Amino acid sequence: MAHLRESSDKALKLLRTLPRVQIGNLRPNPNSKQNDKRGRAQHGGDKHGAGNKGSGQRQNFMRLGYETGNQAFYMRFPYEPYYKGHHMKREYPPISLLQLQVLIDTNRIDVSQPVDIATLCNSGLLSLKPAELQYGFQLTDDGLDNFQAKINIEVQHASEAVIAAVERNGGVIRTAYYDPRSLQILANPKKWFEKGVPIPQRMLPPQDAVEYYTDAKNRGYLANPEEISKERLVLAQKYGYELPRIEDDADYEMLTAAKDARQLFLGLEPGWLVNLVDKTIVKLKKT
């Protein structure tokens, strides 16, 4: 009897602390009600949430930007000509002089050999995506004062300050154009050589890029070498440094090594075939 009395007292005490039973407190037991229909309640589940007729019910998904017959958002404003051809503009991913110096200091790049796109991509820290309209690298002036390497480098775009920083240390810089197919090969040379296909020729730059790559001030690969020598001296006088004589340098052959305008790899001519399995190079037979 004492046990029952204690339990009843506990139950009464619990009821005193609980809120009173009201309509707002009433809830059905969990999973006590099952909905036999599916979909929205407007049509009793017979449309399955697709609406009533029309293209929405037939899963005819509209293209991006279509506004069901209304004038599209991108057509409500006047034409802006500076957007013309923006999707075809060439991009040049940046690589700074600071990054280049770090790659050299960590032996990712061998400065005893000329440096080009293939060298930068083979470092494992830089990549190039020609499918995204990336046409090579541009060398930027970040870390300009700390760059101390003597290097023969080929990039696709460089400013005047960057050219001065490279030539001040006795190096050589050159800007060159590569077409998308050539860039695809240089970004991953091993994949191309494994195909067993001869090395193709590099295409000449398009009309809008000819002026840049024939200008000696930009160190274009199609510029007159005599004009480049004059511009090297002019730039040294402008920035106030003594231009080192390449002719007296011990690395003269490395510094003067350059590709032909139609050449992809230094030392490999177009039409040659590289066999990685046999480690041989099949050359064209001259007639």
mmCIF file of C-alpha atoms in Angstrom:
data_model
loop_
_atom_site.group_PDB
_atom_site.id
_atom_site.type_symbol
_atom_site.label_atom_id
_atom_site.label_comp_id
_atom_site.label_asym_id
_atom_site.label_seq_id
_atom_site.Cartn_x
_atom_site.Cartn_y
_atom_site.Cartn_z
ATOM 1 C CA MET A 1 0.000 0.000 0.000
ATOM 2 C CA ALA A 2 2.847 2.377 0.824
ATOM 3 C CA HIS A 3 4.359 1.721 -2.610
ATOM 4 C CA LEU A 4 1.088 2.562 -4.377
ATOM 5 C CA ARG A 5 0.694 5.694 -2.306
ATOM 6 C CA GLU A 6 4.170 6.913 -3.270
ATOM 7 C CA SER A 7 3.564 6.295 -6.948
ATOM 8 C CA SER A 8 0.221 8.109 -6.851
ATOM 9 C CA ASP A 9 1.834 11.056 -5.092
ATOM 10 C CA LYS A 10 4.493 11.233 -7.772
ATOM 11 C CA ALA A 11 1.835 11.142 -10.497
ATOM 12 C CA LEU A 12 -0.150 13.948 -8.867
ATOM 13 C CA LYS A 13 2.978 16.013 -8.402
ATOM 14 C CA LEU A 14 3.829 15.556 -12.082
ATOM 15 C CA LEU A 15 0.327 16.616 -13.125
ATOM 16 C CA ARG A 16 0.630 19.801 -11.082
ATOM 17 C CA THR A 17 3.774 20.826 -12.955
ATOM 18 C CA LEU A 18 2.512 19.928 -16.454
ATOM 19 C CA PRO A 19 0.440 22.435 -18.468
ATOM 20 C CA ARG A 20 -3.291 21.924 -18.665
ATOM 21 C CA VAL A 21 -4.681 19.784 -21.474
ATOM 22 C CA GLN A 22 -5.931 22.048 -24.259
ATOM 23 C CA ILE A 23 -6.782 21.722 -27.941
ATOM 24 C CA GLY A 24 -3.451 23.324 -28.780
ATOM 25 C CA ASN A 25 -1.624 20.625 -26.828
ATOM 26 C CA LEU A 26 -3.314 17.674 -28.485
ATOM 27 C CA ARG A 27 -1.229 15.765 -31.035
ATOM 28 C CA PRO A 28 -1.893 12.436 -32.741
ATOM 29 C CA ASN A 29 0.373 9.548 -32.012
ATOM 30 C CA PRO A 30 3.442 9.316 -34.254
ATOM 31 C CA ASN A 31 2.748 7.480 -37.550
ATOM 32 C CA SER A 32 -0.887 7.014 -36.608
ATOM 33 C CA LYS A 33 -2.070 8.717 -39.804
ATOM 34 C CA GLN A 34 -0.931 7.554 -43.238
ATOM 35 C CA ASN A 35 -1.511 9.565 -46.423
ATOM 36 C CA ASP A 36 -2.544 7.188 -49.180
ATOM 37 C CA LYS A 37 -2.125 9.838 -51.911
ATOM 38 C CA ARG A 38 1.037 11.489 -53.122
ATOM 39 C CA GLY A 39 1.859 14.853 -54.603
ATOM 40 C CA ARG A 40 0.222 18.175 -53.898
ATOM 41 C CA ALA A 41 -3.194 18.381 -52.276
ATOM 42 C CA GLN A 42 -4.625 20.746 -54.859
ATOM 43 C CA HIS A 43 -5.307 17.945 -57.339
ATOM 44 C CA GLY A 44 -5.446 15.130 -54.838
ATOM 45 C CA GLY A 45 -2.109 13.722 -55.916
ATOM 46 C CA ASP A 46 -3.101 12.931 -59.499
ATOM 47 C CA LYS A 47 -0.647 15.458 -61.009
ATOM 48 C CA HIS A 48 2.317 14.484 -58.858
ATOM 49 C CA GLY A 49 3.405 18.076 -58.387
ATOM 50 C CA ALA A 50 3.747 18.800 -62.109
ATOM 51 C CA GLY A 51 0.782 21.148 -62.403
ATOM 52 C CA ASN A 52 -2.036 21.033 -64.913
ATOM 53 C CA LYS A 53 -1.029 20.673 -68.589
ATOM 54 C CA GLY A 54 1.528 22.874 -70.293
ATOM 55 C CA SER A 55 5.280 22.464 -70.787
ATOM 56 C CA GLY A 56 5.887 22.218 -67.040
ATOM 57 C CA GLN A 57 3.961 18.964 -66.829
ATOM 58 C CA ARG A 58 5.826 17.493 -69.788
ATOM 59 C CA GLN A 59 9.315 18.122 -68.394
ATOM 60 C CA ASN A 60 10.150 20.478 -71.244
ATOM 61 C CA PHE A 61 12.869 22.309 -69.339
ATOM 62 C CA MET A 62 13.458 25.787 -70.693
ATOM 63 C CA ARG A 63 16.920 26.979 -71.673
ATOM 64 C CA LEU A 64 18.875 29.242 -69.380
ATOM 65 C CA GLY A 65 17.754 32.854 -69.723
ATOM 66 C CA TYR A 66 14.355 32.103 -71.291
ATOM 67 C CA GLU A 67 11.523 33.878 -69.502
ATOM 68 C CA THR A 68 8.425 32.195 -70.994
ATOM 69 C CA GLY A 69 7.999 34.602 -73.872
ATOM 70 C CA ASN A 70 8.933 37.788 -72.058
ATOM 71 C CA GLN A 71 11.873 39.839 -73.196
ATOM 72 C CA ALA A 72 14.920 38.291 -71.550
ATOM 73 C CA PHE A 73 16.830 40.162 -68.888
ATOM 74 C CA TYR A 74 20.014 40.385 -70.934
ATOM 75 C CA MET A 75 18.059 41.949 -73.843
ATOM 76 C CA ARG A 76 16.364 44.742 -71.881
ATOM 77 C CA PHE A 77 19.448 46.965 -71.881
ATOM 78 C CA PRO A 78 21.274 48.772 -74.699
ATOM 79 C CA TYR A 79 24.144 47.123 -76.528
ATOM 80 C CA GLU A 80 27.545 47.552 -74.887
ATOM 81 C CA PRO A 81 30.286 47.189 -77.521
ATOM 82 C CA TYR A 82 33.143 46.630 -75.044
ATOM 83 C CA TYR A 83 31.681 43.173 -74.359
ATOM 84 C CA LYS A 84 32.042 42.194 -78.016
ATOM 85 C CA GLY A 85 34.222 39.122 -78.375
ATOM 86 C CA HIS A 86 35.007 38.922 -74.657
ATOM 87 C CA HIS A 87 34.546 35.165 -74.739
ATOM 88 C CA MET A 88 37.310 34.882 -77.348
ATOM 89 C CA LYS A 89 39.945 36.992 -75.616
ATOM 90 C CA ARG A 90 43.207 35.270 -74.817
ATOM 91 C CA GLU A 91 44.132 34.797 -71.158
ATOM 92 C CA TYR A 92 47.639 34.667 -69.710
ATOM 93 C CA PRO A 93 47.843 33.183 -66.190
ATOM 94 C CA PRO A 94 50.325 35.201 -64.097
ATOM 95 C CA ILE A 95 53.569 33.957 -62.643
ATOM 96 C CA SER A 96 55.516 36.465 -60.562
ATOM 97 C CA LEU A 97 59.253 36.976 -60.348
ATOM 98 C CA LEU A 98 58.986 35.936 -56.697
ATOM 99 C CA GLN A 99 57.429 32.606 -57.655
ATOM 100 C CA LEU A 100 60.056 32.116 -60.332
ATOM 101 C CA GLN A 101 62.850 32.784 -57.830
ATOM 102 C CA VAL A 102 61.343 30.266 -55.393
ATOM 103 C CA LEU A 103 61.131 27.638 -58.130
ATOM 104 C CA ILE A 104 64.792 28.230 -58.930
ATOM 105 C CA ASP A 105 65.901 28.158 -55.272
ATOM 106 C CA THR A 106 64.047 24.878 -54.653
ATOM 107 C CA ASN A 107 65.575 23.273 -57.774
ATOM 108 C CA ARG A 108 62.211 22.989 -59.499
ATOM 109 C CA ILE A 109 63.716 24.777 -62.497
ATOM 110 C CA ASP A 110 67.184 24.242 -63.927
ATOM 111 C CA VAL A 111 68.587 27.643 -64.933
ATOM 112 C CA SER A 112 71.437 25.997 -66.846
ATOM 113 C CA GLN A 113 68.882 25.290 -69.600
ATOM 114 C CA PRO A 114 66.450 27.643 -71.359
ATOM 115 C CA VAL A 115 63.069 27.899 -69.647
ATOM 116 C CA ASP A 116 59.787 27.761 -71.574
ATOM 117 C CA ILE A 117 56.187 26.630 -71.069
ATOM 118 C CA ALA A 118 57.155 22.956 -70.896
ATOM 119 C CA THR A 119 59.725 23.684 -68.175
ATOM 120 C CA LEU A 120 57.237 25.652 -66.083
ATOM 121 C CA CYS A 121 54.510 23.006 -66.406
ATOM 122 C CA ASN A 122 56.942 20.179 -65.609
ATOM 123 C CA SER A 123 57.793 21.893 -62.328
ATOM 124 C CA GLY A 124 54.584 20.376 -60.942
ATOM 125 C CA LEU A 125 53.414 23.660 -59.401
ATOM 126 C CA LEU A 126 52.099 25.426 -62.492
ATOM 127 C CA SER A 127 49.490 24.277 -64.966
ATOM 128 C CA LEU A 128 48.079 25.571 -68.216
ATOM 129 C CA LYS A 129 44.565 24.990 -69.591
ATOM 130 C CA PRO A 130 44.386 25.788 -73.306
ATOM 131 C CA ALA A 131 40.727 24.676 -73.387
ATOM 132 C CA GLU A 132 39.925 27.686 -71.170
ATOM 133 C CA LEU A 133 41.615 30.107 -73.614
ATOM 134 C CA GLN A 134 44.847 30.218 -71.623
ATOM 135 C CA TYR A 135 47.566 31.030 -74.141
ATOM 136 C CA GLY A 136 50.614 30.875 -71.910
ATOM 137 C CA PHE A 137 52.126 32.691 -68.946
ATOM 138 C CA GLN A 138 52.695 36.348 -68.229
ATOM 139 C CA LEU A 139 55.593 37.293 -65.983
ATOM 140 C CA THR A 140 54.563 39.887 -63.380
ATOM 141 C CA ASP A 141 56.728 42.247 -61.308
ATOM 142 C CA ASP A 142 55.882 40.899 -57.830
ATOM 143 C CA GLY A 143 59.209 40.292 -56.101
ATOM 144 C CA LEU A 144 61.022 42.572 -58.524
ATOM 145 C CA ASP A 145 63.714 43.683 -56.056
ATOM 146 C CA ASN A 146 64.465 40.146 -54.826
ATOM 147 C CA PHE A 147 64.961 38.491 -58.203
ATOM 148 C CA GLN A 148 68.647 37.563 -58.585
ATOM 149 C CA ALA A 149 68.697 34.696 -61.108
ATOM 150 C CA LYS A 150 70.455 34.739 -64.461
ATOM 151 C CA ILE A 151 68.039 32.951 -66.738
ATOM 152 C CA ASN A 152 67.040 32.483 -70.362
ATOM 153 C CA ILE A 153 63.258 32.448 -70.216
ATOM 154 C CA GLU A 154 60.470 32.486 -72.784
ATOM 155 C CA VAL A 155 57.011 33.698 -71.744
ATOM 156 C CA GLN A 156 54.001 35.038 -73.592
ATOM 157 C CA HIS A 157 53.697 38.468 -71.987
ATOM 158 C CA ALA A 158 55.977 40.641 -69.859
ATOM 159 C CA SER A 159 56.040 44.273 -68.803
ATOM 160 C CA GLU A 160 58.933 46.678 -69.200
ATOM 161 C CA ALA A 161 59.899 46.452 -65.515
ATOM 162 C CA VAL A 162 60.019 42.655 -65.671
ATOM 163 C CA ILE A 163 62.220 42.726 -68.781
ATOM 164 C CA ALA A 164 64.581 45.130 -67.011
ATOM 165 C CA ALA A 165 64.735 42.893 -63.913
ATOM 166 C CA VAL A 166 65.741 39.858 -65.980
ATOM 167 C CA GLU A 167 68.288 41.666 -68.164
ATOM 168 C CA ARG A 168 69.813 43.472 -65.168
ATOM 169 C CA ASN A 169 71.049 40.099 -63.876
ATOM 170 C CA GLY A 170 72.549 39.170 -67.237
ATOM 171 C CA GLY A 171 69.584 37.094 -68.347
ATOM 172 C CA VAL A 172 67.565 36.969 -71.542
ATOM 173 C CA ILE A 173 63.796 37.159 -71.864
ATOM 174 C CA ARG A 174 61.689 36.520 -74.932
ATOM 175 C CA THR A 175 57.951 36.695 -75.610
ATOM 176 C CA ALA A 176 56.527 34.117 -78.005
ATOM 177 C CA TYR A 177 53.135 33.026 -79.272
ATOM 178 C CA TYR A 178 51.843 29.447 -79.278
ATOM 179 C CA ASP A 179 48.632 28.244 -80.846
ATOM 180 C CA PRO A 180 46.193 26.130 -78.762
ATOM 181 C CA ARG A 181 47.384 22.814 -80.197
ATOM 182 C CA SER A 182 51.011 23.666 -79.449
ATOM 183 C CA LEU A 183 50.073 24.722 -75.928
ATOM 184 C CA GLN A 184 48.307 21.397 -75.376
ATOM 185 C CA ILE A 185 51.492 19.587 -76.372
ATOM 186 C CA LEU A 186 53.802 21.742 -74.253
ATOM 187 C CA ALA A 187 51.552 21.471 -71.194
ATOM 188 C CA ASN A 188 52.010 17.673 -71.197
ATOM 189 C CA PRO A 189 54.811 16.576 -73.580
ATOM 190 C CA LYS A 190 54.879 12.992 -72.285
ATOM 191 C CA LYS A 191 51.240 12.430 -73.215
ATOM 192 C CA TRP A 192 51.927 13.656 -76.747
ATOM 193 C CA PHE A 193 55.061 11.544 -77.216
ATOM 194 C CA GLU A 194 53.205 8.421 -76.065
ATOM 195 C CA LYS A 195 50.806 8.824 -79.004
ATOM 196 C CA GLY A 196 53.633 8.138 -81.455
ATOM 197 C CA VAL A 197 52.760 11.172 -83.583
ATOM 198 C CA PRO A 198 55.357 13.466 -85.212
ATOM 199 C CA ILE A 199 55.913 16.875 -83.656
ATOM 200 C CA PRO A 200 53.801 19.464 -85.522
ATOM 201 C CA GLN A 201 54.781 22.961 -86.536
ATOM 202 C CA ARG A 202 53.945 25.947 -84.408
ATOM 203 C CA MET A 203 51.442 28.294 -86.016
ATOM 204 C CA LEU A 204 52.207 31.954 -86.568
ATOM 205 C CA PRO A 205 50.420 34.519 -84.357
ATOM 206 C CA PRO A 206 47.030 35.905 -85.439
ATOM 207 C CA GLN A 207 46.729 39.358 -86.937
ATOM 208 C CA ASP A 208 45.912 41.103 -83.661
ATOM 209 C CA ALA A 209 49.026 39.655 -81.982
ATOM 210 C CA VAL A 210 51.572 40.264 -84.751
ATOM 211 C CA GLU A 211 52.321 43.808 -83.611
ATOM 212 C CA TYR A 212 53.195 42.719 -80.079
ATOM 213 C CA TYR A 213 55.473 39.833 -81.043
ATOM 214 C CA THR A 214 57.322 41.818 -83.731
ATOM 215 C CA ASP A 215 58.105 44.700 -81.370
ATOM 216 C CA ALA A 216 61.667 44.762 -80.000
ATOM 217 C CA LYS A 217 60.505 46.625 -76.870
ATOM 218 C CA ASN A 218 58.455 43.567 -75.925
ATOM 219 C CA ARG A 219 61.356 41.250 -76.819
ATOM 220 C CA GLY A 220 59.112 39.561 -79.374
ATOM 221 C CA TYR A 221 60.428 36.403 -80.965
ATOM 222 C CA LEU A 222 59.678 37.802 -84.428
ATOM 223 C CA ALA A 223 61.497 41.104 -83.817
ATOM 224 C CA ASN A 224 64.759 42.111 -85.472
ATOM 225 C CA PRO A 225 67.707 40.953 -83.279
ATOM 226 C CA GLU A 226 69.589 44.174 -83.966
ATOM 227 C CA GLU A 227 66.620 46.214 -82.747
ATOM 228 C CA ILE A 228 66.445 44.062 -79.608
ATOM 229 C CA SER A 229 70.121 44.804 -78.859
ATOM 230 C CA LYS A 230 69.430 48.531 -79.128
ATOM 231 C CA GLU A 231 66.372 48.305 -76.895
ATOM 232 C CA ARG A 232 68.365 46.386 -74.281
ATOM 233 C CA LEU A 233 70.792 49.292 -74.051
ATOM 234 C CA VAL A 234 67.973 51.867 -73.982
ATOM 235 C CA LEU A 235 66.237 50.039 -71.144
ATOM 236 C CA ALA A 236 69.476 49.814 -69.149
ATOM 237 C CA GLN A 237 69.982 53.556 -69.467
ATOM 238 C CA LYS A 238 66.372 54.232 -68.496
ATOM 239 C CA TYR A 239 66.486 52.128 -65.296
ATOM 240 C CA GLY A 240 70.078 53.034 -64.422
ATOM 241 C CA TYR A 241 71.946 49.736 -64.438
ATOM 242 C CA GLU A 242 74.956 48.489 -66.321
ATOM 243 C CA LEU A 243 73.991 46.004 -68.989
ATOM 244 C CA PRO A 244 76.103 42.820 -68.728
ATOM 245 C CA ARG A 245 77.812 41.698 -71.930
ATOM 246 C CA ILE A 246 76.373 38.367 -73.000
ATOM 247 C CA GLU A 247 79.266 37.810 -75.417
ATOM 248 C CA ASP A 248 81.733 37.608 -72.516
ATOM 249 C CA ASP A 249 79.523 35.391 -70.351
ATOM 250 C CA ALA A 250 80.538 31.794 -69.644
ATOM 251 C CA ASP A 251 76.939 30.725 -70.346
ATOM 252 C CA TYR A 252 76.858 32.410 -73.752
ATOM 253 C CA GLU A 253 75.504 29.337 -75.574
ATOM 254 C CA MET A 254 72.695 28.859 -73.062
ATOM 255 C CA LEU A 255 71.718 32.533 -73.074
ATOM 256 C CA THR A 256 71.614 32.765 -76.870
ATOM 257 C CA ALA A 257 69.717 29.488 -77.394
ATOM 258 C CA ALA A 258 66.341 30.165 -78.976
ATOM 259 C CA LYS A 259 63.650 28.277 -80.840
ATOM 260 C CA ASP A 260 62.714 28.770 -84.429
ATOM 261 C CA ALA A 261 59.415 30.511 -85.118
ATOM 262 C CA ARG A 262 57.890 27.151 -86.102
ATOM 263 C CA GLN A 263 59.586 25.058 -83.417
ATOM 264 C CA LEU A 264 57.906 23.656 -80.278
ATOM 265 C CA PHE A 265 60.776 21.991 -78.402
ATOM 266 C CA LEU A 266 64.321 23.268 -78.266
ATOM 267 C CA GLY A 267 66.520 20.696 -80.018
ATOM 268 C CA LEU A 268 63.596 18.856 -81.640
ATOM 269 C CA GLU A 269 62.547 19.845 -85.133
ATOM 270 C CA PRO A 270 58.962 19.684 -86.451
ATOM 271 C CA GLY A 271 58.273 16.344 -88.090
ATOM 272 C CA TRP A 272 60.525 14.354 -85.773
ATOM 273 C CA LEU A 273 59.031 11.479 -83.801
ATOM 274 C CA VAL A 274 60.047 10.726 -80.205
ATOM 275 C CA ASN A 275 59.767 7.085 -79.119
ATOM 276 C CA LEU A 276 59.724 6.887 -75.338
ATOM 277 C CA VAL A 277 59.708 3.078 -75.262
ATOM 278 C CA ASP A 278 62.865 2.626 -77.328
ATOM 279 C CA LYS A 279 64.261 6.002 -76.244
ATOM 280 C CA THR A 280 64.975 6.981 -79.813
ATOM 281 C CA ILE A 281 64.209 9.930 -82.079
ATOM 282 C CA VAL A 282 63.068 9.270 -85.626
ATOM 283 C CA LYS A 283 64.145 12.172 -87.832
ATOM 284 C CA LEU A 284 62.886 13.210 -91.225
ATOM 285 C CA LYS A 285 64.923 12.062 -94.170
ATOM 286 C CA LYS A 286 66.191 15.089 -96.053
ATOM 287 C CA THR A 287 65.825 14.923 -99.818
#
